[in-house]
Structures are given as structure tokens and as C-alpha cells.
Amino acid sequence: MDILYTIIRESFIFSVPLLIVALGGMFSEKSGVINIALEGAMVFGAFFGIGFIRIMENAGSPLNSNLMLILAGIISMIAGGLFSSLLAFSAINMKADQTIGGTALNLLAPAVVIYATRALSPQDVKNIQFSTSFLIQKVPFLGDIPVIGDIFFRKINIMLYIGIAIWIISWIVIRKTRFGLRLSACGEHPQAADSVGINVYHYRWAGTIISGCLAGLGGLAYIISSTVSFDGNVNGYGFLAIAVLIFGQWKPEKIVWAALFFGITKSFASTYYLIPAISDLSIAWFFKMLPFIATLAVLMFSSRNSRAPKSEGIPYDQGKR
């Protein structure tokens, strides 16, 4: 059972960042803006969040580790939102090609982060290390519940609960609020939305900024869960989140299952050696490739039935209404 619990908890480590970033992409694309720059926003957000944690450690801050993580998360969200404002300005105000703009931002983010890290570091290193552990060994009372306590309330990261809260809030916003309905209208029929007084430009800006905020937080969640240093790289998680978004058909209730699916494949790839029946097999290379094979297979079979917002990627011009 301990192996099973380890694999499940490991799948949360990979699933939560994917879930947060994919939900961010959903807000942007619901508004009609393709946010290819999720990878760059993750890098940018993680840089400022990890940088804050490093500064607190150097200053000998007495902050509780979870409070420090929450503050770092807020900083990461602000950084990710500011970064995505570049995409919003180019795509909405300048009406530039959104795919090209997003690709340029993805190339820009790691270069800026590595340059800033080396410029600010007295040792001229290109990574930021941190030593604070954000793992909760056991949640009082809840950790004693059989099975559920072992899975959800022991050796777990607070980001799991933040990710669940973000998913619930996202579902309510998209499905139950006027803002969510108007945001979706801007991505489906912007001319019709404009005709009833909805400012399409404002909603597209809002969707893109929310997208960047969540991607920045997802970048921090990925780094603090998987490593103890940040070198300006999130290992393609932003692009994998786009695959989750497509597999989830731009719907929050499906995105969460898509994130769990990819998280489980990543978890299996990193923990297969714990399973005695397959640990000695000479096909380790297959398990390491499994997440990418699953991604290709899922996109091949699911993209045919996926239905993206009709007007995503198309710049809106009020003068052509």
C-alpha cells in the first residue's frame, strides 16, 4: 500500500501545476486569445516566486514555510500577469499574430531569467537554489483517516489544496457568473457580444491576464514540488498544459481529469522502479517515454472531437462589426 500511496501522491505533484496552468489557458482562449506563451509565463512567475523564497532564506526570515509559499505564490501570479500583458497588448491592441507573439515570449522568458540570475548573483551562477521544505508531513486529525488520510493529508504540499480551490473557483466563474458567460461570448461571437454592449477588448485583456497569473503560479508549484533549484526551465510543462487544455476540451470539469491522466503517466514514469514486478525489466526507456507517447496518442484521437472557441486566434476589430 505504501507504494500505491507514493505513486498517487507523486501524481498530484505533476497534476496540480498542469491543472492550474491549463485552467489559465482556458480563461485566455475562452476570451478568444491563444496563449502559446504559457511556458514563458511559468518561467517568469517561477523566477520571481523562487527569488522571493531565496531572499527570505538569506535574510533568516522567521516566516512559516506555508505562509512564505503563499506570499511567493502571490508574487508569481503578479509576475505572470505582467508577463502576459505583453501578449495581450500585441494580440488585442496591435492585432498581431497571437501564435507568433506567444512563441517570441516563450523564447524571451528563459533568456531574461538566466541573464537576470547571473547579473544579480555574485558567484555568476545561472540557477537559484532554495532549501525550505514545503511538505506537510501530516494534517492534524485528517491525517489519521484511513486511506484518505494517507493519500490527501500526509506528506503533501499545500499547492494541492490551492489547486483544488482554483479549480472550484474557475468552474463557478465560467459556468455560473456573468463574467464567465461574457468571457465565453467574446471567444465565440465577439461581434454579437459587442452588439449588446460587451467591451470585447476589456474581456480579452482580463482573460489573458488571468491566464498569465495562473501560469505564473503553476510555474512556482512545479518548481517547489520537483526540485530544489531553478535554472529558468520548466521542462515543457507549459506546452503539456496546452495538450491538457485541448484534451479537456476547454471545459473545467474535463480539464481536471485530463490533468490527472497526464499526472499519473508522469508519476508512473518516475516511480516504476518501486514496483517489484516491472522494476527489473529492461524497458526503462519505455516508461520514461510514456508521458510523451500518451500525449501524442491522446491528441491524435481526441483532437478530432475537440471544439475550440470559434473566434480564438482571430483579432477583433470593432470597426468591422
Short mmCIF file of N, CA and C in Angstrom, two decimals, residues 22-183:
data_model
loop_
_atom_site.label_atom_id
_atom_site.label_comp_id
_atom_site.label_asym_id
_atom_site.label_seq_id
_atom_site.Cartn_x
_atom_site.Cartn_y
_atom_site.Cartn_z
N ALA A 22 -3.33 24.87 -17.16
CA ALA A 22 -4.35 24.60 -18.19
C ALA A 22 -5.61 25.43 -17.94
N LEU A 23 -6.00 25.60 -16.67
CA LEU A 23 -7.14 26.47 -16.37
C LEU A 23 -6.84 27.91 -16.78
N GLY A 24 -5.58 28.31 -16.57
CA GLY A 24 -5.19 29.65 -17.03
C GLY A 24 -5.35 29.79 -18.53
N GLY A 25 -4.87 28.76 -19.27
CA GLY A 25 -5.03 28.78 -20.72
C GLY A 25 -6.49 28.82 -21.13
N MET A 26 -7.35 28.17 -20.35
CA MET A 26 -8.78 28.16 -20.65
C MET A 26 -9.36 29.58 -20.60
N PHE A 27 -8.99 30.35 -19.59
CA PHE A 27 -9.52 31.72 -19.47
C PHE A 27 -9.13 32.56 -20.68
N SER A 28 -7.87 32.40 -21.11
CA SER A 28 -7.41 33.19 -22.25
C SER A 28 -8.13 32.79 -23.53
N GLU A 29 -8.20 31.48 -23.77
CA GLU A 29 -8.80 31.02 -25.03
C GLU A 29 -10.31 31.17 -25.04
N LYS A 30 -10.94 31.12 -23.86
CA LYS A 30 -12.37 31.41 -23.81
C LYS A 30 -12.66 32.83 -24.28
N SER A 31 -11.70 33.73 -24.02
CA SER A 31 -11.89 35.13 -24.43
C SER A 31 -11.56 35.35 -25.90
N GLY A 32 -10.88 34.36 -26.52
CA GLY A 32 -10.54 34.48 -27.94
C GLY A 32 -9.07 34.68 -28.22
N VAL A 33 -8.23 34.63 -27.17
CA VAL A 33 -6.79 34.83 -27.35
C VAL A 33 -6.06 33.51 -27.10
N ILE A 34 -5.31 33.02 -28.09
CA ILE A 34 -4.50 31.82 -27.92
C ILE A 34 -3.25 32.18 -27.12
N ASN A 35 -3.08 31.54 -25.97
CA ASN A 35 -1.91 31.86 -25.15
C ASN A 35 -0.87 30.76 -25.27
N ILE A 36 -0.08 30.82 -26.34
CA ILE A 36 1.03 29.88 -26.51
C ILE A 36 2.12 30.17 -25.50
N ALA A 37 2.09 31.38 -24.91
CA ALA A 37 3.17 31.83 -24.02
C ALA A 37 3.02 31.31 -22.59
N LEU A 38 2.22 30.27 -22.37
CA LEU A 38 2.07 29.73 -21.02
C LEU A 38 3.41 29.27 -20.45
N GLU A 39 4.24 28.67 -21.32
CA GLU A 39 5.56 28.21 -20.87
C GLU A 39 6.39 29.40 -20.35
N GLY A 40 6.39 30.48 -21.12
CA GLY A 40 7.16 31.66 -20.71
C GLY A 40 6.63 32.28 -19.43
N ALA A 41 5.30 32.32 -19.28
CA ALA A 41 4.71 32.88 -18.06
C ALA A 41 5.05 32.01 -16.85
N MET A 42 5.11 30.68 -17.05
CA MET A 42 5.52 29.79 -15.95
C MET A 42 6.95 30.10 -15.51
N VAL A 43 7.83 30.26 -16.49
CA VAL A 43 9.24 30.55 -16.19
C VAL A 43 9.35 31.88 -15.45
N PHE A 44 8.66 32.88 -15.95
CA PHE A 44 8.73 34.22 -15.36
C PHE A 44 8.16 34.21 -13.93
N GLY A 45 7.01 33.58 -13.74
CA GLY A 45 6.41 33.52 -12.42
C GLY A 45 7.28 32.74 -11.43
N ALA A 46 7.82 31.61 -11.89
CA ALA A 46 8.67 30.80 -11.02
C ALA A 46 9.92 31.58 -10.61
N PHE A 47 10.48 32.35 -11.52
CA PHE A 47 11.69 33.13 -11.23
C PHE A 47 11.45 34.09 -10.06
N PHE A 48 10.36 34.83 -10.12
CA PHE A 48 10.11 35.81 -9.05
C PHE A 48 9.68 35.12 -7.75
N GLY A 49 8.91 34.04 -7.85
CA GLY A 49 8.49 33.32 -6.64
C GLY A 49 9.68 32.68 -5.94
N ILE A 50 10.51 31.96 -6.70
CA ILE A 50 11.69 31.32 -6.10
C ILE A 50 12.68 32.38 -5.62
N GLY A 51 12.79 33.47 -6.37
CA GLY A 51 13.67 34.57 -5.94
C GLY A 51 13.25 35.13 -4.59
N PHE A 52 11.94 35.28 -4.39
CA PHE A 52 11.42 35.76 -3.10
C PHE A 52 11.77 34.79 -1.98
N ILE A 53 11.58 33.49 -2.25
CA ILE A 53 11.89 32.48 -1.23
C ILE A 53 13.39 32.52 -0.88
N ARG A 54 14.22 32.67 -1.90
CA ARG A 54 15.67 32.73 -1.67
C ARG A 54 16.05 33.95 -0.84
N ILE A 55 15.43 35.08 -1.14
CA ILE A 55 15.73 36.31 -0.37
C ILE A 55 15.30 36.14 1.08
N MET A 56 14.13 35.53 1.30
CA MET A 56 13.67 35.30 2.67
C MET A 56 14.62 34.37 3.42
N GLU A 57 15.11 33.34 2.73
CA GLU A 57 16.05 32.42 3.37
C GLU A 57 17.34 33.12 3.75
N ASN A 58 17.87 33.94 2.84
CA ASN A 58 19.12 34.64 3.12
C ASN A 58 18.97 35.63 4.27
N ALA A 59 17.75 36.20 4.39
CA ALA A 59 17.50 37.18 5.45
C ALA A 59 17.17 36.50 6.78
N GLY A 60 17.11 35.17 6.78
CA GLY A 60 16.78 34.45 8.00
C GLY A 60 15.36 34.71 8.45
N SER A 61 14.44 34.81 7.52
CA SER A 61 13.05 35.14 7.84
C SER A 61 12.43 34.09 8.76
N PRO A 62 11.69 34.54 9.79
CA PRO A 62 11.01 33.59 10.68
C PRO A 62 9.66 33.13 10.15
N LEU A 63 9.32 33.49 8.90
CA LEU A 63 8.01 33.15 8.35
C LEU A 63 7.81 31.64 8.31
N ASN A 64 6.59 31.21 8.62
CA ASN A 64 6.22 29.81 8.44
C ASN A 64 6.36 29.45 6.96
N SER A 65 6.82 28.22 6.67
CA SER A 65 7.09 27.84 5.29
C SER A 65 5.84 27.94 4.40
N ASN A 66 4.69 27.58 4.93
CA ASN A 66 3.47 27.66 4.12
C ASN A 66 3.05 29.10 3.86
N LEU A 67 3.24 29.99 4.86
CA LEU A 67 2.94 31.41 4.65
C LEU A 67 3.91 31.99 3.62
N MET A 68 5.18 31.58 3.71
CA MET A 68 6.17 32.05 2.74
C MET A 68 5.77 31.60 1.33
N LEU A 69 5.26 30.35 1.22
CA LEU A 69 4.86 29.83 -0.09
C LEU A 69 3.66 30.60 -0.63
N ILE A 70 2.71 30.95 0.23
CA ILE A 70 1.54 31.71 -0.22
C ILE A 70 1.96 33.09 -0.73
N LEU A 71 2.87 33.75 0.01
CA LEU A 71 3.35 35.06 -0.44
C LEU A 71 4.12 34.94 -1.76
N ALA A 72 4.94 33.88 -1.87
CA ALA A 72 5.66 33.64 -3.12
C ALA A 72 4.69 33.39 -4.26
N GLY A 73 3.59 32.69 -3.95
CA GLY A 73 2.58 32.43 -4.98
C GLY A 73 1.93 33.71 -5.48
N ILE A 74 1.65 34.64 -4.56
CA ILE A 74 1.06 35.93 -4.96
C ILE A 74 2.02 36.69 -5.87
N ILE A 75 3.31 36.68 -5.49
CA ILE A 75 4.32 37.36 -6.32
C ILE A 75 4.42 36.70 -7.70
N SER A 76 4.38 35.38 -7.73
CA SER A 76 4.45 34.67 -9.02
C SER A 76 3.25 35.01 -9.90
N MET A 77 2.08 35.13 -9.28
CA MET A 77 0.88 35.47 -10.06
C MET A 77 0.99 36.88 -10.64
N ILE A 78 1.49 37.82 -9.85
CA ILE A 78 1.66 39.19 -10.36
C ILE A 78 2.66 39.19 -11.52
N ALA A 79 3.77 38.47 -11.33
CA ALA A 79 4.80 38.42 -12.38
C ALA A 79 4.25 37.79 -13.66
N GLY A 80 3.52 36.67 -13.51
CA GLY A 80 2.94 36.01 -14.67
C GLY A 80 1.92 36.89 -15.38
N GLY A 81 1.13 37.63 -14.58
CA GLY A 81 0.14 38.54 -15.17
C GLY A 81 0.80 39.67 -15.95
N LEU A 82 1.86 40.23 -15.38
CA LEU A 82 2.57 41.31 -16.09
C LEU A 82 3.20 40.79 -17.38
N PHE A 83 3.76 39.58 -17.30
CA PHE A 83 4.38 38.99 -18.49
C PHE A 83 3.33 38.80 -19.59
N SER A 84 2.15 38.30 -19.21
CA SER A 84 1.10 38.05 -20.21
C SER A 84 0.50 39.34 -20.76
N SER A 85 0.70 40.45 -20.05
CA SER A 85 0.21 41.73 -20.58
C SER A 85 0.91 42.08 -21.89
N LEU A 86 2.15 41.57 -22.06
CA LEU A 86 2.86 41.78 -23.34
C LEU A 86 2.10 41.09 -24.47
N LEU A 87 1.64 39.86 -24.20
CA LEU A 87 0.86 39.15 -25.22
C LEU A 87 -0.47 39.85 -25.46
N ALA A 88 -1.11 40.31 -24.37
CA ALA A 88 -2.40 40.98 -24.52
C ALA A 88 -2.26 42.24 -25.37
N PHE A 89 -1.22 43.01 -25.11
CA PHE A 89 -1.04 44.26 -25.87
C PHE A 89 -0.81 43.97 -27.35
N SER A 90 0.06 42.98 -27.62
CA SER A 90 0.37 42.68 -29.03
C SER A 90 -0.83 42.05 -29.75
N ALA A 91 -1.55 41.15 -29.05
CA ALA A 91 -2.64 40.42 -29.70
C ALA A 91 -3.93 41.24 -29.79
N ILE A 92 -4.22 42.04 -28.75
CA ILE A 92 -5.51 42.74 -28.70
C ILE A 92 -5.40 44.16 -29.24
N ASN A 93 -4.41 44.90 -28.78
CA ASN A 93 -4.28 46.30 -29.22
C ASN A 93 -3.59 46.42 -30.58
N MET A 94 -2.50 45.64 -30.75
CA MET A 94 -1.75 45.73 -32.00
C MET A 94 -2.27 44.75 -33.06
N LYS A 95 -3.16 43.83 -32.65
CA LYS A 95 -3.75 42.84 -33.56
C LYS A 95 -2.69 42.00 -34.28
N ALA A 96 -1.61 41.69 -33.55
CA ALA A 96 -0.54 40.87 -34.11
C ALA A 96 -0.94 39.40 -34.11
N ASP A 97 -0.22 38.59 -34.86
CA ASP A 97 -0.46 37.15 -34.87
C ASP A 97 -0.19 36.59 -33.48
N GLN A 98 -1.19 35.94 -32.89
CA GLN A 98 -1.07 35.50 -31.50
C GLN A 98 -0.09 34.34 -31.33
N THR A 99 -0.02 33.47 -32.30
CA THR A 99 0.91 32.34 -32.20
C THR A 99 2.35 32.81 -32.27
N ILE A 100 2.63 33.71 -33.19
CA ILE A 100 4.00 34.22 -33.31
C ILE A 100 4.38 35.03 -32.06
N GLY A 101 3.44 35.85 -31.57
CA GLY A 101 3.72 36.63 -30.37
C GLY A 101 4.00 35.74 -29.17
N GLY A 102 3.20 34.69 -29.00
CA GLY A 102 3.40 33.76 -27.89
C GLY A 102 4.72 33.03 -28.00
N THR A 103 5.08 32.62 -29.21
CA THR A 103 6.36 31.93 -29.41
C THR A 103 7.53 32.83 -29.06
N ALA A 104 7.44 34.10 -29.46
CA ALA A 104 8.51 35.06 -29.15
C ALA A 104 8.66 35.23 -27.64
N LEU A 105 7.52 35.29 -26.93
CA LEU A 105 7.59 35.44 -25.47
C LEU A 105 8.18 34.19 -24.81
N ASN A 106 7.89 33.02 -25.38
CA ASN A 106 8.48 31.80 -24.82
C ASN A 106 9.99 31.79 -24.97
N LEU A 107 10.49 32.37 -26.05
CA LEU A 107 11.94 32.46 -26.23
C LEU A 107 12.54 33.54 -25.34
N LEU A 108 11.76 34.59 -25.10
CA LEU A 108 12.27 35.72 -24.32
C LEU A 108 12.42 35.37 -22.84
N ALA A 109 11.44 34.67 -22.26
CA ALA A 109 11.40 34.46 -20.80
C ALA A 109 12.65 33.78 -20.24
N PRO A 110 13.05 32.58 -20.74
CA PRO A 110 14.23 31.95 -20.15
C PRO A 110 15.50 32.77 -20.34
N ALA A 111 15.61 33.48 -21.48
CA ALA A 111 16.80 34.30 -21.71
C ALA A 111 16.88 35.43 -20.68
N VAL A 112 15.76 36.10 -20.43
CA VAL A 112 15.75 37.19 -19.45
C VAL A 112 16.04 36.67 -18.04
N VAL A 113 15.42 35.52 -17.71
CA VAL A 113 15.59 34.96 -16.37
C VAL A 113 17.05 34.56 -16.12
N ILE A 114 17.66 33.87 -17.08
CA ILE A 114 19.06 33.44 -16.89
C ILE A 114 19.98 34.65 -16.82
N TYR A 115 19.72 35.65 -17.67
CA TYR A 115 20.55 36.86 -17.64
C TYR A 115 20.43 37.57 -16.30
N ALA A 116 19.19 37.71 -15.80
CA ALA A 116 18.97 38.40 -14.53
C ALA A 116 19.60 37.63 -13.37
N THR A 117 19.48 36.30 -13.41
CA THR A 117 20.07 35.48 -12.34
C THR A 117 21.57 35.64 -12.29
N ARG A 118 22.22 35.59 -13.45
CA ARG A 118 23.68 35.71 -13.48
C ARG A 118 24.14 37.12 -13.15
N ALA A 119 23.33 38.12 -13.55
CA ALA A 119 23.70 39.50 -13.27
C ALA A 119 23.58 39.83 -11.78
N LEU A 120 22.57 39.23 -11.11
CA LEU A 120 22.33 39.55 -9.70
C LEU A 120 23.13 38.66 -8.76
N SER A 121 23.65 37.54 -9.27
CA SER A 121 24.38 36.61 -8.40
C SER A 121 25.86 36.99 -8.32
N PRO A 122 26.40 37.09 -7.12
CA PRO A 122 27.83 37.43 -7.00
C PRO A 122 28.73 36.31 -7.50
N GLN A 123 28.21 35.07 -7.52
CA GLN A 123 29.03 33.93 -7.99
C GLN A 123 28.83 33.65 -9.47
N ASP A 124 28.07 34.49 -10.15
CA ASP A 124 27.82 34.32 -11.58
C ASP A 124 27.22 32.95 -11.91
N VAL A 125 26.35 32.44 -11.01
CA VAL A 125 25.69 31.17 -11.27
C VAL A 125 24.41 31.43 -12.06
N LYS A 126 23.88 30.39 -12.70
CA LYS A 126 22.68 30.57 -13.51
C LYS A 126 21.49 29.82 -12.95
N ASN A 127 21.52 29.47 -11.68
CA ASN A 127 20.34 28.88 -11.06
C ASN A 127 20.15 29.45 -9.65
N ILE A 128 18.90 29.38 -9.18
CA ILE A 128 18.57 29.87 -7.84
C ILE A 128 18.23 28.66 -6.98
N GLN A 129 19.00 28.48 -5.92
CA GLN A 129 18.76 27.33 -5.05
C GLN A 129 17.96 27.76 -3.82
N PHE A 130 17.19 26.83 -3.29
CA PHE A 130 16.45 27.10 -2.06
C PHE A 130 16.42 25.82 -1.22
N SER A 131 16.28 25.97 0.06
CA SER A 131 16.37 24.80 0.94
C SER A 131 15.11 24.56 1.76
N THR A 132 14.17 25.49 1.74
CA THR A 132 12.95 25.33 2.54
C THR A 132 12.10 24.17 2.02
N SER A 133 11.66 23.33 2.91
CA SER A 133 10.76 22.23 2.52
C SER A 133 9.32 22.68 2.73
N PHE A 134 8.50 22.48 1.72
CA PHE A 134 7.10 22.89 1.82
C PHE A 134 6.17 21.68 1.99
N LEU A 135 6.77 20.56 2.36
CA LEU A 135 5.99 19.34 2.51
C LEU A 135 5.31 19.31 3.88
N ILE A 136 4.01 19.06 3.90
CA ILE A 136 3.27 18.89 5.15
C ILE A 136 3.30 17.41 5.51
N GLN A 137 3.98 17.08 6.59
CA GLN A 137 4.11 15.66 6.96
C GLN A 137 2.77 15.03 7.31
N LYS A 138 1.93 15.80 8.04
CA LYS A 138 0.63 15.25 8.44
C LYS A 138 -0.29 16.38 8.86
N VAL A 139 -1.50 16.37 8.31
CA VAL A 139 -2.51 17.35 8.73
C VAL A 139 -3.18 16.80 9.99
N PRO A 140 -3.21 17.59 11.08
CA PRO A 140 -3.80 17.09 12.33
C PRO A 140 -5.22 16.57 12.12
N PHE A 141 -5.55 15.47 12.77
CA PHE A 141 -6.85 14.80 12.74
C PHE A 141 -7.13 14.18 11.36
N LEU A 142 -7.13 15.01 10.30
CA LEU A 142 -7.47 14.48 8.96
C LEU A 142 -6.46 13.43 8.51
N GLY A 143 -5.22 13.58 8.93
CA GLY A 143 -4.19 12.61 8.54
C GLY A 143 -4.38 11.24 9.14
N ASP A 144 -5.24 11.13 10.16
CA ASP A 144 -5.49 9.83 10.81
C ASP A 144 -6.61 9.04 10.14
N ILE A 145 -7.32 9.65 9.17
CA ILE A 145 -8.40 8.94 8.48
C ILE A 145 -7.79 7.84 7.61
N PRO A 146 -8.28 6.62 7.72
CA PRO A 146 -7.72 5.53 6.90
C PRO A 146 -7.83 5.82 5.40
N VAL A 147 -6.83 5.46 4.65
CA VAL A 147 -6.73 5.57 3.19
C VAL A 147 -6.77 7.05 2.74
N ILE A 148 -7.89 7.73 2.96
CA ILE A 148 -7.99 9.13 2.53
C ILE A 148 -6.93 9.99 3.21
N GLY A 149 -6.71 9.74 4.50
CA GLY A 149 -5.71 10.50 5.22
C GLY A 149 -4.32 10.26 4.67
N ASP A 150 -4.02 8.99 4.31
CA ASP A 150 -2.70 8.67 3.75
C ASP A 150 -2.50 9.32 2.38
N ILE A 151 -3.57 9.46 1.61
CA ILE A 151 -3.44 9.99 0.25
C ILE A 151 -3.44 11.52 0.23
N PHE A 152 -4.36 12.13 0.97
CA PHE A 152 -4.56 13.58 0.84
C PHE A 152 -3.98 14.41 1.98
N PHE A 153 -3.68 13.81 3.10
CA PHE A 153 -3.31 14.62 4.26
C PHE A 153 -1.98 14.22 4.90
N ARG A 154 -1.17 13.43 4.21
CA ARG A 154 0.16 13.07 4.70
C ARG A 154 1.19 13.30 3.59
N LYS A 155 2.34 13.84 3.96
CA LYS A 155 3.44 14.09 3.02
C LYS A 155 2.93 14.77 1.76
N ILE A 156 2.20 15.83 1.96
CA ILE A 156 1.54 16.50 0.86
C ILE A 156 1.94 17.98 0.84
N ASN A 157 1.77 18.60 -0.30
CA ASN A 157 2.11 20.01 -0.46
C ASN A 157 0.85 20.85 -0.44
N ILE A 158 0.94 22.04 0.16
CA ILE A 158 -0.24 22.91 0.25
C ILE A 158 -0.76 23.29 -1.13
N MET A 159 0.09 23.18 -2.16
CA MET A 159 -0.33 23.51 -3.52
C MET A 159 -1.46 22.61 -4.00
N LEU A 160 -1.55 21.38 -3.44
CA LEU A 160 -2.66 20.50 -3.81
C LEU A 160 -3.99 21.16 -3.44
N TYR A 161 -4.08 21.70 -2.24
CA TYR A 161 -5.33 22.33 -1.80
C TYR A 161 -5.59 23.64 -2.55
N ILE A 162 -4.52 24.38 -2.85
CA ILE A 162 -4.68 25.61 -3.64
C ILE A 162 -5.17 25.28 -5.05
N GLY A 163 -4.61 24.20 -5.63
CA GLY A 163 -5.04 23.80 -6.98
C GLY A 163 -6.51 23.39 -7.00
N ILE A 164 -6.95 22.64 -5.98
CA ILE A 164 -8.37 22.24 -5.91
C ILE A 164 -9.26 23.47 -5.77
N ALA A 165 -8.83 24.43 -4.93
CA ALA A 165 -9.62 25.67 -4.74
C ALA A 165 -9.71 26.46 -6.05
N ILE A 166 -8.60 26.54 -6.79
CA ILE A 166 -8.60 27.27 -8.06
C ILE A 166 -9.53 26.59 -9.07
N TRP A 167 -9.54 25.25 -9.06
CA TRP A 167 -10.43 24.54 -9.99
C TRP A 167 -11.90 24.83 -9.67
N ILE A 168 -12.24 24.78 -8.39
CA ILE A 168 -13.64 25.04 -8.00
C ILE A 168 -14.04 26.47 -8.36
N ILE A 169 -13.17 27.43 -8.06
CA ILE A 169 -13.46 28.84 -8.37
C ILE A 169 -13.59 29.04 -9.88
N SER A 170 -12.69 28.39 -10.64
CA SER A 170 -12.73 28.53 -12.10
C SER A 170 -14.04 27.98 -12.65
N TRP A 171 -14.47 26.83 -12.13
CA TRP A 171 -15.72 26.23 -12.60
C TRP A 171 -16.90 27.17 -12.32
N ILE A 172 -16.93 27.72 -11.12
CA ILE A 172 -18.03 28.64 -10.76
C ILE A 172 -17.99 29.88 -11.65
N VAL A 173 -16.79 30.44 -11.84
CA VAL A 173 -16.68 31.68 -12.64
C VAL A 173 -17.15 31.43 -14.08
N ILE A 174 -16.69 30.34 -14.68
CA ILE A 174 -17.03 30.08 -16.08
C ILE A 174 -18.48 29.66 -16.26
N ARG A 175 -19.00 28.86 -15.33
CA ARG A 175 -20.33 28.29 -15.51
C ARG A 175 -21.46 29.10 -14.88
N LYS A 176 -21.15 29.85 -13.82
CA LYS A 176 -22.24 30.43 -13.03
C LYS A 176 -22.24 31.96 -12.95
N THR A 177 -21.23 32.62 -13.47
CA THR A 177 -21.18 34.07 -13.29
C THR A 177 -21.37 34.80 -14.62
N ARG A 178 -21.80 36.06 -14.53
CA ARG A 178 -21.98 36.86 -15.74
C ARG A 178 -20.65 37.10 -16.43
N PHE A 179 -19.59 37.28 -15.61
CA PHE A 179 -18.26 37.49 -16.20
C PHE A 179 -17.86 36.30 -17.08
N GLY A 180 -18.08 35.07 -16.57
CA GLY A 180 -17.70 33.89 -17.32
C GLY A 180 -18.49 33.74 -18.61
N LEU A 181 -19.78 34.02 -18.55
CA LEU A 181 -20.62 33.91 -19.75
C LEU A 181 -20.22 34.95 -20.79
N ARG A 182 -19.92 36.16 -20.32
CA ARG A 182 -19.50 37.20 -21.26
C ARG A 182 -18.12 36.89 -21.85
N LEU A 183 -17.24 36.33 -21.00
CA LEU A 183 -15.91 35.95 -21.49
C LEU A 183 -16.03 34.91 -22.61
#
